[in-house]
GROMACS .gro file of C-alpha atoms in nm:
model
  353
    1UNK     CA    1  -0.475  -0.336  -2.728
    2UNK     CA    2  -0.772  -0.361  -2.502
    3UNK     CA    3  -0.813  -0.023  -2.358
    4UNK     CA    4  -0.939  -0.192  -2.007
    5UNK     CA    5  -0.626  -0.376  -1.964
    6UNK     CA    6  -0.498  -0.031  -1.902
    7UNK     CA    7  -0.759   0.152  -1.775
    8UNK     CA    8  -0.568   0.124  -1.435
    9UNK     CA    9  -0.263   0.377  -1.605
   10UNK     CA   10  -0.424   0.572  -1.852
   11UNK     CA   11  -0.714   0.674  -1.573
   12UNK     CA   12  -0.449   0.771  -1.350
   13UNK     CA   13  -0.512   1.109  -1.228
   14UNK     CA   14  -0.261   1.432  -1.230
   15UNK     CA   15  -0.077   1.454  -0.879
   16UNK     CA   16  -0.212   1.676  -0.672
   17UNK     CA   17   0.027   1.628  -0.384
   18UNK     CA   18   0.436   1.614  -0.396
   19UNK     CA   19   0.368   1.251  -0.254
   20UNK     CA   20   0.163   1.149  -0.569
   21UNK     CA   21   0.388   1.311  -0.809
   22UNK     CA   22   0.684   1.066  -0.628
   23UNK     CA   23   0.433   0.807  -0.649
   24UNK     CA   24   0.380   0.851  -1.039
   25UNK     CA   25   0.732   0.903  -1.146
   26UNK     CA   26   0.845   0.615  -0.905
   27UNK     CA   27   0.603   0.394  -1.069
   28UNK     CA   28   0.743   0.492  -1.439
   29UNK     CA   29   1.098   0.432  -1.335
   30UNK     CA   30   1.081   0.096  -1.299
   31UNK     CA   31   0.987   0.062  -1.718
   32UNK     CA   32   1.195   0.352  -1.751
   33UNK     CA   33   1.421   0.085  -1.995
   34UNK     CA   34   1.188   0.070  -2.208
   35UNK     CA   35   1.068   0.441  -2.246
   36UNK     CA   36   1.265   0.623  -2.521
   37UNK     CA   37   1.437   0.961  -2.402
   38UNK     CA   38   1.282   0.947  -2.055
   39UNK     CA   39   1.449   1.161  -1.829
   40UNK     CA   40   1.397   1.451  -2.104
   41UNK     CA   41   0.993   1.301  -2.118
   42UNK     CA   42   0.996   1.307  -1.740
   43UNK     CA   43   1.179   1.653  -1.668
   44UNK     CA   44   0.899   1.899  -1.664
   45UNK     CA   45   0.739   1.688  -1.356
   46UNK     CA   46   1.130   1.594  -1.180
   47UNK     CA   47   1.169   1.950  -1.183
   48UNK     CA   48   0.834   1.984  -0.974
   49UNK     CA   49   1.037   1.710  -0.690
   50UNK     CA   50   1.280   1.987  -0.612
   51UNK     CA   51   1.272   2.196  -0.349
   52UNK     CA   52   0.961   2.456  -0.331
   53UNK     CA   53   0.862   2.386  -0.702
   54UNK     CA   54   0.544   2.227  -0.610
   55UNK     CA   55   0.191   2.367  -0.592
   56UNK     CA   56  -0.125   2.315  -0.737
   57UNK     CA   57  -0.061   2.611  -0.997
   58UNK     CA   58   0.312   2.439  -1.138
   59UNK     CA   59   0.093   2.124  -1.152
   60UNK     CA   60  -0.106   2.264  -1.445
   61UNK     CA   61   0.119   2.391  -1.633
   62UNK     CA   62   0.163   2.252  -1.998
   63UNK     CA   63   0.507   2.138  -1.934
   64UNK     CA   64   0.385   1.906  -1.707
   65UNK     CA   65   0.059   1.833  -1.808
   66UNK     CA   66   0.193   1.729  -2.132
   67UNK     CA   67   0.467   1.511  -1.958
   68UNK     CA   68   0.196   1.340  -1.740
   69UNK     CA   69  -0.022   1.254  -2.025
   70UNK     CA   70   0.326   1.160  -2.265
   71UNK     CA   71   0.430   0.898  -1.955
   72UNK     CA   72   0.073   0.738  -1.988
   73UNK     CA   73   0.060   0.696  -2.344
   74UNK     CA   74   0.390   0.528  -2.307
   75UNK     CA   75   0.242   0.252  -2.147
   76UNK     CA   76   0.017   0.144  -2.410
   77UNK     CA   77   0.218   0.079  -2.710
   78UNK     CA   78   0.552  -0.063  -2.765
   79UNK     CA   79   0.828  -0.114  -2.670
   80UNK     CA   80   0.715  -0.106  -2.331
   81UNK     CA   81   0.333  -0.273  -2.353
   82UNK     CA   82   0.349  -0.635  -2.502
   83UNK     CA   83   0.075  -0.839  -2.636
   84UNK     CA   84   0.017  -1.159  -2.461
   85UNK     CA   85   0.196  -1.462  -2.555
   86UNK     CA   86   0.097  -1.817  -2.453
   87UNK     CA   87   0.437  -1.950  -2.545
   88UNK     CA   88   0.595  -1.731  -2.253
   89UNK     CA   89   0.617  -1.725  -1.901
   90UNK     CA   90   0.388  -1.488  -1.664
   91UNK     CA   91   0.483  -1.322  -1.362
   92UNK     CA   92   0.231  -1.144  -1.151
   93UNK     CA   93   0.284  -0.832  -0.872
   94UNK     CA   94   0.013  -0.761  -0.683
   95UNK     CA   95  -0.005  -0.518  -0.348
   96UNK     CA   96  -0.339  -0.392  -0.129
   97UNK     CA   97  -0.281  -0.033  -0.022
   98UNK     CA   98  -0.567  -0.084   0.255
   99UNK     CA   99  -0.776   0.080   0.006
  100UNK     CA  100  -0.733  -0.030  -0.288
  101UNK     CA  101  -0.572  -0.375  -0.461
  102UNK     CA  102  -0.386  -0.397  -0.751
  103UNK     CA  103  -0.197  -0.619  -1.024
  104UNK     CA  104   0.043  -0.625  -1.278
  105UNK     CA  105   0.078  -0.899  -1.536
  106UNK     CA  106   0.421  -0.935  -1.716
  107UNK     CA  107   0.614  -1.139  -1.938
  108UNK     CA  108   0.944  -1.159  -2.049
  109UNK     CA  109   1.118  -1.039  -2.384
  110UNK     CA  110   1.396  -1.280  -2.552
  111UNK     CA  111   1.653  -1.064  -2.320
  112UNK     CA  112   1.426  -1.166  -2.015
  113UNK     CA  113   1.328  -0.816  -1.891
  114UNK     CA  114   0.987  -0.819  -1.808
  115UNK     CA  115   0.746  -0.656  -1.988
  116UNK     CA  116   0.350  -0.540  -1.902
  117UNK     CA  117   0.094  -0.723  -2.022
  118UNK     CA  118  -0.234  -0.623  -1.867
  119UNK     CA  119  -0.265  -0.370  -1.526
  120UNK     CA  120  -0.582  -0.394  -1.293
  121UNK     CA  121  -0.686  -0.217  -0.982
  122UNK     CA  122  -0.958  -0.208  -0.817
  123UNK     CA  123  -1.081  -0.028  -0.496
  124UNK     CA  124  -1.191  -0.174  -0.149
  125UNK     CA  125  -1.557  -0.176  -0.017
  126UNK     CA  126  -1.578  -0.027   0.275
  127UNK     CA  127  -1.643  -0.388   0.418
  128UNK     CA  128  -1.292  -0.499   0.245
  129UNK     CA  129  -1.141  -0.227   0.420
  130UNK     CA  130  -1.187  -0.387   0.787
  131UNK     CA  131  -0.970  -0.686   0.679
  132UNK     CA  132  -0.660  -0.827   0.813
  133UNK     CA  133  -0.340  -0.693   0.576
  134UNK     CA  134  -0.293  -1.071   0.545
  135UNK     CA  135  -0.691  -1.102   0.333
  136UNK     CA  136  -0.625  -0.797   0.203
  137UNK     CA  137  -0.336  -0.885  -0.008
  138UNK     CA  138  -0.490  -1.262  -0.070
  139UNK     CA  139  -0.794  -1.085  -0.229
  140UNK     CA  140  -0.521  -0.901  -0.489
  141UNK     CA  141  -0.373  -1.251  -0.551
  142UNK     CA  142  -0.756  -1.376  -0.610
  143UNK     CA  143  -0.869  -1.036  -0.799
  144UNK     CA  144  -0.547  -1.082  -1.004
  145UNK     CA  145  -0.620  -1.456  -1.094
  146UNK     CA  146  -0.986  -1.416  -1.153
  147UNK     CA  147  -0.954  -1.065  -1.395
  148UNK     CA  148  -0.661  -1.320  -1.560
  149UNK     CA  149  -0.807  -1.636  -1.572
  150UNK     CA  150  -0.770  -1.754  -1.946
  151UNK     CA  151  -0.377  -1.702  -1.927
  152UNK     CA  152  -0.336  -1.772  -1.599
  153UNK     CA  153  -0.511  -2.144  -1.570
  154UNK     CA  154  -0.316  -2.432  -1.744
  155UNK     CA  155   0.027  -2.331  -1.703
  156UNK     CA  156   0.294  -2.627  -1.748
  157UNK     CA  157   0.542  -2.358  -1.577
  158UNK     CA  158   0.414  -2.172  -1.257
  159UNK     CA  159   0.322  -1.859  -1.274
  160UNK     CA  160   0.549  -1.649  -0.998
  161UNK     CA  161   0.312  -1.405  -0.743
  162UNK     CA  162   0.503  -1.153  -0.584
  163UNK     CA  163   0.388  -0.998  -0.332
  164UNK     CA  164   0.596  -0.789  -0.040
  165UNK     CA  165   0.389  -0.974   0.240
  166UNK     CA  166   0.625  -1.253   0.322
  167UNK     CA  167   0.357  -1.458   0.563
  168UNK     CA  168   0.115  -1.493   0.173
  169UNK     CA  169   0.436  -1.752   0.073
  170UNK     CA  170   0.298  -2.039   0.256
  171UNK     CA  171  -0.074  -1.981   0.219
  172UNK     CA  172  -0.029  -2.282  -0.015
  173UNK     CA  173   0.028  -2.502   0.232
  174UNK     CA  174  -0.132  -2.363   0.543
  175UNK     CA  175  -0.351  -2.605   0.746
  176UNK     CA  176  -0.559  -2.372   0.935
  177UNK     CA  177  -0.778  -2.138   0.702
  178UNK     CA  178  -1.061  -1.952   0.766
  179UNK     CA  179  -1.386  -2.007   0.574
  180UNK     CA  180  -1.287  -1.699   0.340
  181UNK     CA  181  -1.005  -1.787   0.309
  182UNK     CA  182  -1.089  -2.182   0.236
  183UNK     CA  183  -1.267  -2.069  -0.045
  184UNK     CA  184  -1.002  -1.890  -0.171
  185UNK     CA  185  -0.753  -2.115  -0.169
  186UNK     CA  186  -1.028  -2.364  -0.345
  187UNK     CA  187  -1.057  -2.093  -0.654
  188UNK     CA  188  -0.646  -2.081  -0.637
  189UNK     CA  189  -0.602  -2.466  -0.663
  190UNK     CA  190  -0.708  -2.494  -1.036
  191UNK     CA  191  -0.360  -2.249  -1.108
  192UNK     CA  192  -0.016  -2.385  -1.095
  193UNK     CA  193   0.128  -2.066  -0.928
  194UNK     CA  194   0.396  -2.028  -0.653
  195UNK     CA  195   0.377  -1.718  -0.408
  196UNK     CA  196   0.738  -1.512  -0.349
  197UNK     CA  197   0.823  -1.200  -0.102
  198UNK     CA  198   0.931  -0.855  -0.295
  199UNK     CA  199   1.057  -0.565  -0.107
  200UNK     CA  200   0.734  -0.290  -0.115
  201UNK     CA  201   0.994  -0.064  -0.311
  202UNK     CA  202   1.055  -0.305  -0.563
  203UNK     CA  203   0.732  -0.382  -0.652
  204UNK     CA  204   0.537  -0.192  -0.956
  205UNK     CA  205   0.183  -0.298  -0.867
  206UNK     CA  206   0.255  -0.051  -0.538
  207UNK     CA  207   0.191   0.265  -0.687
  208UNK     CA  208  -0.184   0.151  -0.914
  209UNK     CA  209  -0.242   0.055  -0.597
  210UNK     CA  210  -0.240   0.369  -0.385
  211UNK     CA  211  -0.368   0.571  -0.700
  212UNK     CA  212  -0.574   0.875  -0.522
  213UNK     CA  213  -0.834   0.865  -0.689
  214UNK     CA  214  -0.913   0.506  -0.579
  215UNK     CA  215  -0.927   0.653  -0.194
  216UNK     CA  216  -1.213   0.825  -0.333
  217UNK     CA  217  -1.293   1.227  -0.145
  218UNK     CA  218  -1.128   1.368   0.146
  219UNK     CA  219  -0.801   1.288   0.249
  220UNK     CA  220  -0.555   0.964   0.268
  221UNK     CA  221  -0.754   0.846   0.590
  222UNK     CA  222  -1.064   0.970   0.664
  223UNK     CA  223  -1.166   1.108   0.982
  224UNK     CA  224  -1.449   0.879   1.011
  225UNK     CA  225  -1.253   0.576   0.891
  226UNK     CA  226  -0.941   0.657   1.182
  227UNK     CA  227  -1.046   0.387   1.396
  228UNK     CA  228  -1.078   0.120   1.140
  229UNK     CA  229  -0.762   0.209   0.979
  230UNK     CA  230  -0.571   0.210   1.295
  231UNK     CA  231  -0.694  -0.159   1.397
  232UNK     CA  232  -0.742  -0.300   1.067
  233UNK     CA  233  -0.398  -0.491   1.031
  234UNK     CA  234  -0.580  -0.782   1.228
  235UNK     CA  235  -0.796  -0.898   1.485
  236UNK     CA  236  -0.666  -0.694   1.772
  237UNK     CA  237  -0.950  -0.737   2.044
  238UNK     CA  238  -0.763  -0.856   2.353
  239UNK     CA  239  -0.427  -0.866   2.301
  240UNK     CA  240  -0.392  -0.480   2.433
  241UNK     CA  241  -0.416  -0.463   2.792
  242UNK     CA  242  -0.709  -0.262   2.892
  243UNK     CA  243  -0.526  -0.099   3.157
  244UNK     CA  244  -0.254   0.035   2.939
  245UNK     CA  245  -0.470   0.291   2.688
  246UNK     CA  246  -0.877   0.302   2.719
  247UNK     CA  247  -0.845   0.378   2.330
  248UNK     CA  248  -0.812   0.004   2.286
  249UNK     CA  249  -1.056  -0.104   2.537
  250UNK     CA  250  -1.306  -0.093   2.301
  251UNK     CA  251  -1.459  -0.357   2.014
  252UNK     CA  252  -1.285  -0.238   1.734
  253UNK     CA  253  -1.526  -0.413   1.449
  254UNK     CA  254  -1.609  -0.022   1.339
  255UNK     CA  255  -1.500   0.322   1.445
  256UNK     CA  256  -1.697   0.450   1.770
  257UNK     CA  257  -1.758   0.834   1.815
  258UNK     CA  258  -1.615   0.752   2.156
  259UNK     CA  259  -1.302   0.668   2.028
  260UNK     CA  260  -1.280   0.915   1.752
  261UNK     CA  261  -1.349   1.176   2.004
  262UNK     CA  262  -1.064   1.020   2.239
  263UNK     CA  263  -0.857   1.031   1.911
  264UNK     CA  264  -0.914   1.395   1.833
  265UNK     CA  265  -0.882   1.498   2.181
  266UNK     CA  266  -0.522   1.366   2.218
  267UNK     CA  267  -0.418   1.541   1.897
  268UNK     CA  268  -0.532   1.851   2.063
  269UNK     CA  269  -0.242   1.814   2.273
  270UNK     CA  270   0.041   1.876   2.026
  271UNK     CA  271   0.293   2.155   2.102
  272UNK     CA  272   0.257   2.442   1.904
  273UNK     CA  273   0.632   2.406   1.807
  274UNK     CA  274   0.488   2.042   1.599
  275UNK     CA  275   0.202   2.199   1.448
  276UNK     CA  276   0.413   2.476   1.266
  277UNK     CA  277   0.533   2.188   1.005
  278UNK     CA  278   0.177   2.048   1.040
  279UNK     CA  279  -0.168   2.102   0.862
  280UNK     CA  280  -0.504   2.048   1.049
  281UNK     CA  281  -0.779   1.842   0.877
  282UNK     CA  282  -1.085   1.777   1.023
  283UNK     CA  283  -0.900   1.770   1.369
  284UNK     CA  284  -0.656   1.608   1.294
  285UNK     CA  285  -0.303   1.673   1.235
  286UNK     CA  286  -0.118   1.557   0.937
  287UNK     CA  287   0.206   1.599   0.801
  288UNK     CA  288   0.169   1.578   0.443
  289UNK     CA  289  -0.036   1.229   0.363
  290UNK     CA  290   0.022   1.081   0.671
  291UNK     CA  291  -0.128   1.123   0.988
  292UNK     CA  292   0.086   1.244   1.287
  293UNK     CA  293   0.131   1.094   1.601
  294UNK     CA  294   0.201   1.318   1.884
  295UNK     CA  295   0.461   1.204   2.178
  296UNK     CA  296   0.167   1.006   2.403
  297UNK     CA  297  -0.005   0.777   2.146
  298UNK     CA  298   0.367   0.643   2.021
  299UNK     CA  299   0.410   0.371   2.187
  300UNK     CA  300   0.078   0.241   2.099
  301UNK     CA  301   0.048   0.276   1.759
  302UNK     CA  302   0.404   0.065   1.700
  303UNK     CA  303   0.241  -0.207   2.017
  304UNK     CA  304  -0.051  -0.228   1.727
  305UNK     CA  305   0.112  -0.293   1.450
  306UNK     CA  306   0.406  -0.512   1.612
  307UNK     CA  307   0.192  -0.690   1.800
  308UNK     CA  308  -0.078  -0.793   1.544
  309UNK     CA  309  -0.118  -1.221   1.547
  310UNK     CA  310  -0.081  -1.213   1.196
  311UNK     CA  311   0.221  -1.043   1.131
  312UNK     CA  312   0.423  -1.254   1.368
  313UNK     CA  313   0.646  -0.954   1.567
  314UNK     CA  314   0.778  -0.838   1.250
  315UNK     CA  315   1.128  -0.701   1.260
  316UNK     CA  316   1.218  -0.394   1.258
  317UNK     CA  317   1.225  -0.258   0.903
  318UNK     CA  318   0.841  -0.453   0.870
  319UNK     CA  319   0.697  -0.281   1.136
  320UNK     CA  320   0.830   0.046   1.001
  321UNK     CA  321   0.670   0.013   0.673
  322UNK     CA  322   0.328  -0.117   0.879
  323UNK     CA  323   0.337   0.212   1.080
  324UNK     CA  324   0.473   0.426   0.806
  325UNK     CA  325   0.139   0.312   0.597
  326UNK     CA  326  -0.061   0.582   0.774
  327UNK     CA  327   0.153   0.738   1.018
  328UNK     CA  328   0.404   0.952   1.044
  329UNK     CA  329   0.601   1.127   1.378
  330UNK     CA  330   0.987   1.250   1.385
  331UNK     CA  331   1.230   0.964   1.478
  332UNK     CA  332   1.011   0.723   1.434
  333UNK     CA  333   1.297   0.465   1.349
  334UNK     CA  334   1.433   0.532   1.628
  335UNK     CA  335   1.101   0.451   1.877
  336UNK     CA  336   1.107   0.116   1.683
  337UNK     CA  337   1.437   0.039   1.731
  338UNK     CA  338   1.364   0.091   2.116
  339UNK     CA  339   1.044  -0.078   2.143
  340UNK     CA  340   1.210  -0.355   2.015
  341UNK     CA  341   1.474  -0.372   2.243
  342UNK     CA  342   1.311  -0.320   2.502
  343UNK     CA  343   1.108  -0.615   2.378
  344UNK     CA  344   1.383  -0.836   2.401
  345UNK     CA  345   1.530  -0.740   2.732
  346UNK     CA  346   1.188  -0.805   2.931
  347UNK     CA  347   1.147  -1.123   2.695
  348UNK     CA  348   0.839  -1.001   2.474
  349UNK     CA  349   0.676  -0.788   2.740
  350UNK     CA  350   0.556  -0.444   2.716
  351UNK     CA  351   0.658  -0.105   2.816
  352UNK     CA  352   0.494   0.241   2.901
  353UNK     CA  353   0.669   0.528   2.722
   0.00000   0.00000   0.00000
């Protein structure tokens, strides 16, 4: 087997976070069919998941080192891996962590359990990186079909893209493209492919995707990338009013020392009570991987991400998982649940917390 058809798993480095290690074993779970003995393969890292077994020193250990490295080499042989055959169907998963895209290629076996093929990732430029979520997870769907090309193009049966960004279903027949995406959809019309929604959860090309070592140093957002990460879901410029929060009345096309300084300022304002389960990076508060959002920029950062053009006012368990990308605050659910309610009682207008 062509070792670069799984660079994407065997480069995949050894957790260094809790998060990562649930990452990793929630990515081998869904082949975990077709991995002989694997709960007693997987137990010196499941034991690391409970409660205050973690740290960097348990990590190393040979148990689960060895377990780590076992899980890899399990995904390039059989029975899991199968050679490509042009006789069978192919199904494609692709997802775009906002740093990184990736792809899995899969076919089934005569029971009709899908199988890997191939795995690619690949990480963002930091141009990429300023897209809409909507580009971002077209470019996995292009990235996919270009790395794939010989056994994706020609297909009497069409080859099924699943991706858990519903709106990417009717790119196919969408009327009103922009010039990037134009030329995308001109690569994607020599493939007979159709484009399907899978929960985030359910989909294995979630994890390669968010791989840490494809966010490249420092942590899961960097400080200097804050801004851009916080408006990057779309276009936002306008739809905020600029009365409401002076954080948004600026042009969000890069992050502003301005508005990191507003940023950092506002975090400075967290009780003492909140920063107890908190750690402080570069100024900024985060609760494990994601970054935490004290009481006053709440409301905000779920108006961002509900009201972004190209998400459409997603419902509530969408704009959870849009805000839950990055950020992180105690009942959070619950904030949604209100903003949208109130929402829908003043007919789609907003609200000051």
């Amino acid at each position: 087997m062509d070792q670069e058809k799984l660079a994407t798993i065997l480069d995949w480095p050894l957790p260094s976070s809790l998060k990562q290690l649930h990452r990793f074993l929630g990515f081998c779970n869904f082949y975990r069919r077709f991995i002989p003995k694997f709960s007693e393969l997987a137990r010196p890292l499941t034991e690391l998941t409970k409660e205050g077994n973690f740290n960097s020193d348990n990590i190393q250990q040979l148990g689960p080192r060895a377990s780590f490295l076992a899980l890899k080499r399990c995904f390039s042989a059989a029975p899991l891996l199968h050679h490509f055959d042009f006789e069978l169907s192919r199904t494609v998963h692709v997802d775009s962590s906002g740093y990184a895209v990736a792809a899995v290629l899969s076919q089934p076996d005569q029971a009709g359990k899908l199988h890997p093929v191939s795995f690619y990732s690949q990480k963002l430029t930091d141009r990429e990186r300023g897209w809409a979520i909507f580009d971002l997870e077209l470019l996995a769907i292009v990235e996919a079909f270009e790395q794939w090309r010989a056994w994706l193009m020609g297909t009497t049966e069409p080859v099924q893209v699943y991706s858990n960004h519903s709106n990417l279903c009717h790119f196919t027949t969408a009327k009103n493209l922009t010039p990037k995406q134009a030329r995308w959809a001109s690569f994607l019309d020599g493939f007979n492919f159709v484009i399907l929604h899978i929960a985030g959860k359910a989909n294995p090309a979630d994890a390669p995707s968010r791989r840490p070592d494809l966010l490249g140093e420092g942590p899961l957002i960097p400080t200097q990338a804050i801004a851009r990460r916080m408006v990057s879901v779309n276009d936002v410029g306008g739809i905020i009013p600029s009365k409401s929060f002076n954080l948004y009345d600026l042009h969000f096309q890069r992050p502003t020392q301005e508005l990191l300084d507003y940023f950092i300022k506002n975090y400075d304002k967290v009780s003492q009570d909140e920063r107890k389960a908190l750690t402080e990076r570069d100024k900024i508060l985060w609760f494990q991987d994601w970054i935490f959002v004290p009481s006053t920029l709440r409301t905000r950062i779920i108006q961002l991400f509900h009201d972004a053009p190209t998400v459409g006012h997603p419902g509530i368990a969408r704009t959870l998982a849009l805000v839950t990308r990055s950020f992180s605050w105690p009942g959070i659910r619950k904030d949604i649940i209100r903003f949208r309610r109130v929402r829908l009682d003043h007919g789609g207008g907003g609200f000051t917390q």
